[in-house]
Each structure stands twice: as C-alpha cells, then as structure tokens.
Coordinates of C-alpha atoms and ligand atoms in Angstrom, one line a residue:
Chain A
X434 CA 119.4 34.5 199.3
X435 CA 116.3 34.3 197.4
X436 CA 116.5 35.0 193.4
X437 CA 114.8 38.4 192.2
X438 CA 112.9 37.4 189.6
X439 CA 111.8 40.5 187.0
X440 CA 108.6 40.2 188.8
X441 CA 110.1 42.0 191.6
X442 CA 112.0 44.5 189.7
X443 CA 109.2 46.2 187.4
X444 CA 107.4 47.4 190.2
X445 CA 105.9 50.9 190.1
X446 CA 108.2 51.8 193.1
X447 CA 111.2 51.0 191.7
X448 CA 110.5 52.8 188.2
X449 CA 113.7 55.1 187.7
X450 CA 112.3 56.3 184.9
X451 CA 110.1 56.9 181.9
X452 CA 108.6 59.3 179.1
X453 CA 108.1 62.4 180.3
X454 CA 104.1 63.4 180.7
X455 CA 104.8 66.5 178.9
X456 CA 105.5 64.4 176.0
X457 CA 101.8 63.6 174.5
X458 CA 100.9 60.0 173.5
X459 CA 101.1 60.7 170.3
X460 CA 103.2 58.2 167.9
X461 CA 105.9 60.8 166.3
X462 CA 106.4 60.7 162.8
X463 CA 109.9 60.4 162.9
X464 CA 111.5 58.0 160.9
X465 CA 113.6 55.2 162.8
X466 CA 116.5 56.5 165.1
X467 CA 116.0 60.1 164.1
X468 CA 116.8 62.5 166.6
X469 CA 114.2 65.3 166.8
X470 CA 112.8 62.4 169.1
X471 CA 115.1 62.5 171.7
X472 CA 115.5 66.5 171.2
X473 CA 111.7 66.4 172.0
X474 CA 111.6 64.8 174.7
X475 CA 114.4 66.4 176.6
X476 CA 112.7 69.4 175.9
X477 CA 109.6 68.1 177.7
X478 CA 112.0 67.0 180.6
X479 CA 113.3 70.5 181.3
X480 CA 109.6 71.6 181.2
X481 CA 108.8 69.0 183.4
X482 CA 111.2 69.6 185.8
X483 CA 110.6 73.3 186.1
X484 CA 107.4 72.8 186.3
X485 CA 106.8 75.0 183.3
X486 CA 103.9 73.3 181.3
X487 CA 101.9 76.0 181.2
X488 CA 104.3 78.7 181.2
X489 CA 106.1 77.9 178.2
X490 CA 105.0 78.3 174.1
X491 CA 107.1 77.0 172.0
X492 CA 106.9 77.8 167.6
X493 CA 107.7 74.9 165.6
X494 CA 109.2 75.3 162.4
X495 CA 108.1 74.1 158.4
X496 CA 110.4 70.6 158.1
X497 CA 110.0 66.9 159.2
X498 CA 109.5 68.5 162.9
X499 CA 106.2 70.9 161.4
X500 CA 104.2 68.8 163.8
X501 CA 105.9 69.6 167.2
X502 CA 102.6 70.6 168.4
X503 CA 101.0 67.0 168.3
X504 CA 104.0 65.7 170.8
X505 CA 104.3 68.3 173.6
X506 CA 101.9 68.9 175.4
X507 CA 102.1 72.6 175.4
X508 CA 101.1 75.5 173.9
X509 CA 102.4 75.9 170.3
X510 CA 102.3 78.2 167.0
X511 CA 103.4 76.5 163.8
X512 CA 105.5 79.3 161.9
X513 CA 105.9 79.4 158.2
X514 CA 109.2 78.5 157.1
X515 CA 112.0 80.0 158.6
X516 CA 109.8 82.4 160.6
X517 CA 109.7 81.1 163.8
X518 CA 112.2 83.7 165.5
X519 CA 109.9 86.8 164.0
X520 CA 107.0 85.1 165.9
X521 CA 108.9 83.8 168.9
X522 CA 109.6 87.6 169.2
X523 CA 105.8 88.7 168.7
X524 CA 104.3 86.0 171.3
X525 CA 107.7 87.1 174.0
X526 CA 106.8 90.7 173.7
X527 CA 103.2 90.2 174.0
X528 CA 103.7 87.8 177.2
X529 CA 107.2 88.3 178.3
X530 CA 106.1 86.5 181.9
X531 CA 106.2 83.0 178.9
X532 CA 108.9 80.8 178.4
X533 CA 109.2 80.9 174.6
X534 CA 111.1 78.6 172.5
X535 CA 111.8 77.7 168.8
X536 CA 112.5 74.5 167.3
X537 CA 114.1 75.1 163.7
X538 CA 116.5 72.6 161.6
X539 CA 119.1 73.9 159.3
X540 CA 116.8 74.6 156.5
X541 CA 114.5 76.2 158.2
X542 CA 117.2 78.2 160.7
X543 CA 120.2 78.6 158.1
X544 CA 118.5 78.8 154.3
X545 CA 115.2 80.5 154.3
X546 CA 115.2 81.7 157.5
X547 CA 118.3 83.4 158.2
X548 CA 117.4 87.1 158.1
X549 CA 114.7 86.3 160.7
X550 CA 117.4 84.0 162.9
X551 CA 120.2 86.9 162.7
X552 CA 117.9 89.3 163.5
X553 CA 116.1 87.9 166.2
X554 CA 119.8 87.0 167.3
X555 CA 121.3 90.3 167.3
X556 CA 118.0 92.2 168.7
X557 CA 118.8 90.0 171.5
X558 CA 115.3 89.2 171.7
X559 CA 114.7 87.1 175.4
X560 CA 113.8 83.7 173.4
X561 CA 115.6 80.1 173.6
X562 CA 116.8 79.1 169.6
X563 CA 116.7 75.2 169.1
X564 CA 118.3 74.2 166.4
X565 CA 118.0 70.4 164.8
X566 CA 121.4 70.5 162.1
X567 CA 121.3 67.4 159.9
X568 CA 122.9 68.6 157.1
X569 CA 120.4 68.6 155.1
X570 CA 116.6 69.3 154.0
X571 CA 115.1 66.0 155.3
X572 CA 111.2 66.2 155.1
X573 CA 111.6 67.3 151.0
X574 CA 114.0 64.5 150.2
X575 CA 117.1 65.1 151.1
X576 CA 118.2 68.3 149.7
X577 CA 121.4 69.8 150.0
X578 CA 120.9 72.6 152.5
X579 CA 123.6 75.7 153.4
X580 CA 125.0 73.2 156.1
X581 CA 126.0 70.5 153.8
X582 CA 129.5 69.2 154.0
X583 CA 132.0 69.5 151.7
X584 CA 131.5 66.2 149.7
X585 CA 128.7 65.1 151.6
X586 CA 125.8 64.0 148.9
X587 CA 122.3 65.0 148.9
X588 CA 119.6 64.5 146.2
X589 CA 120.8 67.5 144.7
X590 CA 124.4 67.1 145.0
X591 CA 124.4 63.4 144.5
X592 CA 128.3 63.3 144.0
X593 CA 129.2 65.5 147.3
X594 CA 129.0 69.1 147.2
X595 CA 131.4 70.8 145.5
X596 CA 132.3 74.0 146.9
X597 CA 133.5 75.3 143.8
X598 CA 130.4 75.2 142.0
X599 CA 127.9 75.1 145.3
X600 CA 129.8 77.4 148.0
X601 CA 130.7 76.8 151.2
X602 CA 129.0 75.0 154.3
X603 CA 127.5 77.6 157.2
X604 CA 128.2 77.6 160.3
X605 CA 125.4 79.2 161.4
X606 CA 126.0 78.8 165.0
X607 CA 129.0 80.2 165.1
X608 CA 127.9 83.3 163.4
X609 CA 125.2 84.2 165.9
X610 CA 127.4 83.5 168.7
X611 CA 129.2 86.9 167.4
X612 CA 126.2 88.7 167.5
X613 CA 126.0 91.5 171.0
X614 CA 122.1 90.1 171.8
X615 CA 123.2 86.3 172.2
X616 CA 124.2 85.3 175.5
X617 CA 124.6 81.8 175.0
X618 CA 125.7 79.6 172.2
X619 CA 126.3 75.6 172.5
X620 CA 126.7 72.9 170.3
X621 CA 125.4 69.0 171.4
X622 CA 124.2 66.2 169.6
X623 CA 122.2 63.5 171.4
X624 CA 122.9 60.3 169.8
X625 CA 124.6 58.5 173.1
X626 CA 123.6 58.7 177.2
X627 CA 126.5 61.2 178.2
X628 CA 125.9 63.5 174.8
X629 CA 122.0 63.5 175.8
X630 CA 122.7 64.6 179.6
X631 CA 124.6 67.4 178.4
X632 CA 122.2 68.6 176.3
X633 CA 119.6 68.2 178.2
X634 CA 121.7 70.3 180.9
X635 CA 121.5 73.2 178.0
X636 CA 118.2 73.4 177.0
X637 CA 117.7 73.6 181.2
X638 CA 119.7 76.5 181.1
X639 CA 118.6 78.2 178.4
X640 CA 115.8 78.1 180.2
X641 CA 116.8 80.0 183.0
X642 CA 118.8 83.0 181.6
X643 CA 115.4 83.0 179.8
X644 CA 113.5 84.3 183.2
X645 CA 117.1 86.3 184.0
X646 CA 116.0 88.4 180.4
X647 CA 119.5 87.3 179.4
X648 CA 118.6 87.6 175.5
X649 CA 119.1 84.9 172.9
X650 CA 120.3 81.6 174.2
X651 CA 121.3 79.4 171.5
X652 CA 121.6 75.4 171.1
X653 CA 122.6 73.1 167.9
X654 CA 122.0 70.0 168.4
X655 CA 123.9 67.9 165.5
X656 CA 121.6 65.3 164.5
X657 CA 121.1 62.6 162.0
X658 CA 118.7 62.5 159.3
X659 CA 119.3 58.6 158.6
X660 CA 116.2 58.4 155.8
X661 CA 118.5 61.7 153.9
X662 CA 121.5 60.2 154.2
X663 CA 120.7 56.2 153.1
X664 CA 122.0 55.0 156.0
X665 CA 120.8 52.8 158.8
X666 CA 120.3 54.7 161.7
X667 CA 123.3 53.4 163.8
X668 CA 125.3 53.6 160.6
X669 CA 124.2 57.2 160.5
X670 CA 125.0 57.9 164.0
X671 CA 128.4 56.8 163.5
X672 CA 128.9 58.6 159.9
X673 CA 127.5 61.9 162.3
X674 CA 130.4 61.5 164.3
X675 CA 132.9 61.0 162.0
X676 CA 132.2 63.5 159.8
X677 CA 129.2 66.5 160.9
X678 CA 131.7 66.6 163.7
X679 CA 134.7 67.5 162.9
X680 CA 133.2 70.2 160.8
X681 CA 130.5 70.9 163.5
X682 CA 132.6 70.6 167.1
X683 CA 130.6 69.7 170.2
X684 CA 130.8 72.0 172.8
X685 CA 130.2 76.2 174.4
X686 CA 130.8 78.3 172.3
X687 CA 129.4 82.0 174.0
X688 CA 129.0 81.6 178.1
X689 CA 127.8 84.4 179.5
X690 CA 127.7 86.5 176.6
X691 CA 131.6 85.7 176.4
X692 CA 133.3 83.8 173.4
X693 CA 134.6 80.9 174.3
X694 CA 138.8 81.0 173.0
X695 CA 140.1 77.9 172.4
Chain B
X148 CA 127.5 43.9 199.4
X149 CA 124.5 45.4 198.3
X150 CA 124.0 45.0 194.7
X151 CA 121.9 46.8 191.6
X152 CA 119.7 45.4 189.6
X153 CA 117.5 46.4 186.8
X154 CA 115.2 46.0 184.4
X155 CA 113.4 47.5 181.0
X156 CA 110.0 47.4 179.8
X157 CA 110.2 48.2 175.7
X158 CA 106.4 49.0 174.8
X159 CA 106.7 46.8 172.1
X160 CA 104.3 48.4 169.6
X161 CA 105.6 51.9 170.0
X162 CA 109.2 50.5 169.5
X163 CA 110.5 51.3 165.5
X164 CA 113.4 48.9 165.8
X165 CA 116.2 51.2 165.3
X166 CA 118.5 49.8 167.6
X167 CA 120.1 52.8 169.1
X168 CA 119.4 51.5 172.5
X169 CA 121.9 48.8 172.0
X170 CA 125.0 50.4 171.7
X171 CA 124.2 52.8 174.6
X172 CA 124.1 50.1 177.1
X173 CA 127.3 49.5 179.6
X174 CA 126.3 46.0 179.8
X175 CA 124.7 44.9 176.5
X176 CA 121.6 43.6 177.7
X177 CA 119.9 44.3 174.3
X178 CA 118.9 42.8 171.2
X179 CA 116.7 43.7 168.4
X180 CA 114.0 40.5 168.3
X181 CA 113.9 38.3 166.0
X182 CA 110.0 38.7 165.9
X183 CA 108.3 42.0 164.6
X184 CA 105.5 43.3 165.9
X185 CA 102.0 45.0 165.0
X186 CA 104.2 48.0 162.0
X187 CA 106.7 45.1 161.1
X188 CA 109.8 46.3 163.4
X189 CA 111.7 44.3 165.1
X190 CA 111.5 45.5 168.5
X191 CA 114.2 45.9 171.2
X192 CA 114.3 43.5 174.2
X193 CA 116.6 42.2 176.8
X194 CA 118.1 39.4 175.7
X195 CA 120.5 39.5 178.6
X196 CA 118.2 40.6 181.8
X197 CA 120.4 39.6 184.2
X198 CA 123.3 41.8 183.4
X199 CA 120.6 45.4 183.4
X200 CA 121.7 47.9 186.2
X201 CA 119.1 50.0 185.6
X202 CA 121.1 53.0 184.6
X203 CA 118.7 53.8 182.0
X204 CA 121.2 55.0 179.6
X205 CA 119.4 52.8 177.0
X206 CA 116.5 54.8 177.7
X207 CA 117.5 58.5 177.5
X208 CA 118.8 58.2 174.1
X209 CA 115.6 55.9 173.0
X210 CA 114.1 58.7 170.3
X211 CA 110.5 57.3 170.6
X212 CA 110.9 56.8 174.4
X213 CA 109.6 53.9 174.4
X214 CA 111.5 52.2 177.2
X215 CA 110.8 52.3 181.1
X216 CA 113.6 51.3 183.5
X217 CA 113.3 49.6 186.9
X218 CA 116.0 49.6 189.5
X219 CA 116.4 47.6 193.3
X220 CA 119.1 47.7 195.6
X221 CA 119.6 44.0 196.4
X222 CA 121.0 42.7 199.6
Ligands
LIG1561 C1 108.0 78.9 151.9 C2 108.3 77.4 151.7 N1 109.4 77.1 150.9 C3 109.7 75.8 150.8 C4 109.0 74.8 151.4 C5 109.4 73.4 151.2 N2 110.1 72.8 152.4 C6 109.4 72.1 153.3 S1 110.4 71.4 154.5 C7 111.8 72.2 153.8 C8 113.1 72.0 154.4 C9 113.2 71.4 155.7 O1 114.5 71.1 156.1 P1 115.1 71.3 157.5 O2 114.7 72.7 158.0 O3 116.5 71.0 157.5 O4 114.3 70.3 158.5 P2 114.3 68.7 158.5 O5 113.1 68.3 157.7 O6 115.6 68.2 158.0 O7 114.1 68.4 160.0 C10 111.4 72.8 152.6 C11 112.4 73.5 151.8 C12 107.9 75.2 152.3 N3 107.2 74.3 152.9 N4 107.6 76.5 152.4
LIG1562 S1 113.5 62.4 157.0 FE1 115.3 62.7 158.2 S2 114.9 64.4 159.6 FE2 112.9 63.7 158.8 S3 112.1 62.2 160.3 FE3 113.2 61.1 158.7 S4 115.3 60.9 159.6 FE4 114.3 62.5 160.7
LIG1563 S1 119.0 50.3 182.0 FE1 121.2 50.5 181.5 S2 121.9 48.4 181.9 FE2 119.7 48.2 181.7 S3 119.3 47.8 179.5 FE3 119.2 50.0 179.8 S4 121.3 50.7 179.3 FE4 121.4 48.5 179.7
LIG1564 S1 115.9 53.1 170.7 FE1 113.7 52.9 171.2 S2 112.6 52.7 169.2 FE2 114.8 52.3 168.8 S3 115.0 50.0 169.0 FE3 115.5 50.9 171.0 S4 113.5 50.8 172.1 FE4 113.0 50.6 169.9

C-alpha cells in the first residue's frame, strides 16, 4: 500500500470542516482562548444550518462582545447596556416572521440590565436570551460583577468577594427559569468538543421553539474571561471548571416550560 | 481494515496561540510552534500528523476558528 502523504488528505473533497460562512472574515477582538469566539461561531452554525441568514437579527450587548455585528454576517442592532431584551422585544414585535436573538454577558444580562432581562423573561416575549457568564465585567477591567463567586477576586474585590460586606453571587439563570413566559432554560459552557456539541445542540433549539412562538428560550454559557482572571487561557479553562461550576452546574434547567427536579 | 486518516490546516496568521486546541485532541497531534508568526503568537501545528483522525474536535472548540480539518477513509 502506497503512503498518503498530507498532500492527499487536505483536499477540498475531503474537508470535514471549517468556519462557518456566516462567520465574517473579520479578526475578533477577543483576547486569546476567550470564549465569546466559539459562542460566536456556533451561533453562526445553527444559522447556517437552518438556513436562517437572512431571517435572523440578533442585538448585541455593551461589553468585550459590543462588536458582535462586525463577526456575523447578519443583521444586527447594538443595544445600550443591558437593553438588549427591551429591543429584542421591539424588532420581534415589529417582525415576528424574524428570528431574533440577544447576546448579553453577566454584566450586561445580571447588573444593569436585569429589570429589562426579567421582564422580557416573564412577558414571555418569543426571543432566544444568550447569555456569556464569566464572572465578571471583562471589557472595563475586570470588575466584580453580581455573578462573582464567593472569594473569587476581581479588580475591585482584589482579596475575593466577601459576601458579608459585597452580598451574594446571582444566579440569574436560575431565576428566569421560574418565571411563567420562559420555556426553556439551559446551562453549557464550551471550553471542550463534547461541552461545545451540546451547546451548540441548544442554541439549535432555541431556535426552533422560536418559530413554535414558544416564549423566552434561555442559554448560559459559562465561559472564561482569562485576561480578568490573570490566568492563561488553559489555566483559566481549568480554574472555570473547578470553581464557576460547582457554583454554576451544567445542564437543563426548564424543558418544556417544566422545571427540571433534580 | 479500512482506516481514518486526517489532517488540519491552522491559518497561521489568524491563530492567537492559546492552545486550547491541544488539550481537546483524542490523539495529541498538537503543539504550539516554537516560531511565532506575523502578531508574535506562537501558532498551533501538528507536530504529530500521523496520529490526526480528523475528528475535528480540535477545531470546534478553536475560539478564532481558525483550523480546517481533512478526513480519508484509507484502504
Ligand atoms: C450605561 C453604561 N454604564 C457602564 C458602562 C461601562 N461598561 C462597559 S462594558 C461593562 C461591563 C461588561 O461586562 P459583561 O457584560 O460581563 O461583558 P464582558 O465584557 O465580560 O463580556 C461596563 C460596566 C457603559 N458602557 N454604559
Ligand atoms: S477581556 Fe475577558 S471577556 Fe473580554 S475578550 Fe478578553 S478574555 Fe474575553
Ligand atoms: S482533527 Fe481530531 S485528531 Fe486531528 S488534530 Fe484535530 S482533534 Fe486531533
Ligand atoms: S485554539 Fe485556535 S487560536 Fe488557539 S492555539 Fe489553537 S488554533 Fe490557535
């Protein structure tokens, strides 16, 4: 038998796969390892694969992930901070044919925007909620946000927080999912291959109850903010799971506008 | 016995060096290079091309996707 050479492997029929075209060609301006990359492009996937492109308007939020608009290509409206449910709602009611989508991390979602978030939440409003938790306000400098651990440092709690002097961490997730408009509610991060397939699985999802007018579907993704959190970005994958986890379990939460008992 | 191979291309200038393609492959075909390139990363490559089954795990969790996978069936 004759050796395959590489040659003979990267051929254009054997490609298996590669960056979705609904992702632009735009370089992101991400840090290293951060994942609102890879919760981009699984986003674009989904679109791709329903052949949604130009179906689907997605709001982007104020944070490191502001400029959402420059790396899918697809219609967009930049929110201001914490907003982007109250105008998810405004572009779903004007064009409730769309498939309309937020993009929010925790500061955005859980500190300023939470009256817009339970709101839109409880209103049942027929939008998909995606929310990037790192713990923390990444694109300001690290800031301690509402979903900060319990010891965890930020710039402004640079010896942990304390929760007698800075109150408890929200589980923002978990208090939507108790709301009577949400139909779905899932938590994911997508730091390795099988955590990524599941989430991707989702965001697909969420999708579709979307064009069933389900009401709210709602996915965390638990992600890393390695630049926040000084560490490298495997370190920071690994910290993620050893401690945003246990705080922040993986996993359904509401199916089928049922809490999930565990 | 048929077998699978496989094979990555990492566009080497869009790649930021993170490394979190490393630990995600089964079969630990890659390295961060020793060389940087045009922003001063060092880029991921396959240090171990033989070993690739083109599962594209690597690839999937790449946040810059920046890496194309390749698959045969060999005879
Ligand atoms: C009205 C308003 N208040 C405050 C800010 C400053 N600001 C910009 S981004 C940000 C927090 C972003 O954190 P998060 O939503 O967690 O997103 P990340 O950057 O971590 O992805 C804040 C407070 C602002 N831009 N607008
Ligand atoms: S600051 Fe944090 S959240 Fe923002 S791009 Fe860098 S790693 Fe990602
Ligand atoms: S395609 Fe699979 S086997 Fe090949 S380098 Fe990537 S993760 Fe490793
Ligand atoms: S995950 Fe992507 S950007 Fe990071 S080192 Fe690997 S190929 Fe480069």
């Amino acid at each position: 038998m004759a050796e395959i050479t590489l040659q003979d492997i990267i051929k254009e029929e054997n490609l298996v796969y590669k960056k979705s075209k609904v992702m632009t060609d735009n370089t992101l301006s991400y840090c290293p390892g951060c994942g609102h990359g890879t919760a981009h492009r699984l986003i674009a996937e989904v679109i791709e694969e329903l052949g949604i492109q130009s179906e689907t308007i997605g709001v982007s939020p104020v944070g490191c992930s502001v400029l959402m608009y420059n790396f899918l290509d697809i219609d967009m409206q930049q929110a201001a901070h914490g907003r982007a449910p109250a105008v998810a709602t405004a572009i779903k009611r004007i064009m409730p044919e769309k498939y309309v989508f937020t993009y929010q991390g925790d500061g955005d979602l859980a500190a300023i925007g939470t009256a817009e978030t339970i709101h839109a939440c409880n209103r049942g409003e027929n939008i998909t909620i995606i929310f990037i938790n790192n713990g923390i306000y990444g694109m300001t400098g690290g800031q301690m946000a509402p979903t900060t651990l319990e010891g965890m440092p930020a710039s402004t709690c640079p010896f942990g927080r304390d929760i007698e002097l800075m109150g408890n961490p929200l589980k923002m997730t978990e208090l939507v999912a108790n709301l009577a408009g949400v139909y779905s509610v899932s938590r994911h991060s997508v730091h390795t291959p099988r955590n990524v397939r599941k989430a991707k699985k989702a965001i697909l999802q969420a999708f579709e109850s979307q064009k069933l007018k389900r009401g709210v579907s709602f996915i965390e993704i638990v992600s890393n903010c390695n630049s926040g959190w000084k560490l490298t970005p495997r370190k920071a994958n690994e910290w993620m799971e050893e401690n945003m986890f246990p705080f922040y379990p993986l996993g359904d939460i509401k199916v089928d506008g049922q809490l999930v008992t565990k | 016995m048929a077998k699978i191979r496989g094979a990555v291309v990492v566009d080497v200038e869009g790649c930021k060096g993170c490394g979190v393609c490393i630990p995600a492959c089964p079969s630990e075909v890659l390295d961060l290079a020793k060389e940087v390139n045009g922003k001063g990363y060092n880029y991921s490559f396959m240090k171990n091309p033989e070993a690739c089954v083109g599962c594209a795990n690597c690839a999937i969790v790449c946040p810059d996707g920046v890496i194309s996978v390749y698959k045969v069936k060999v005879a």
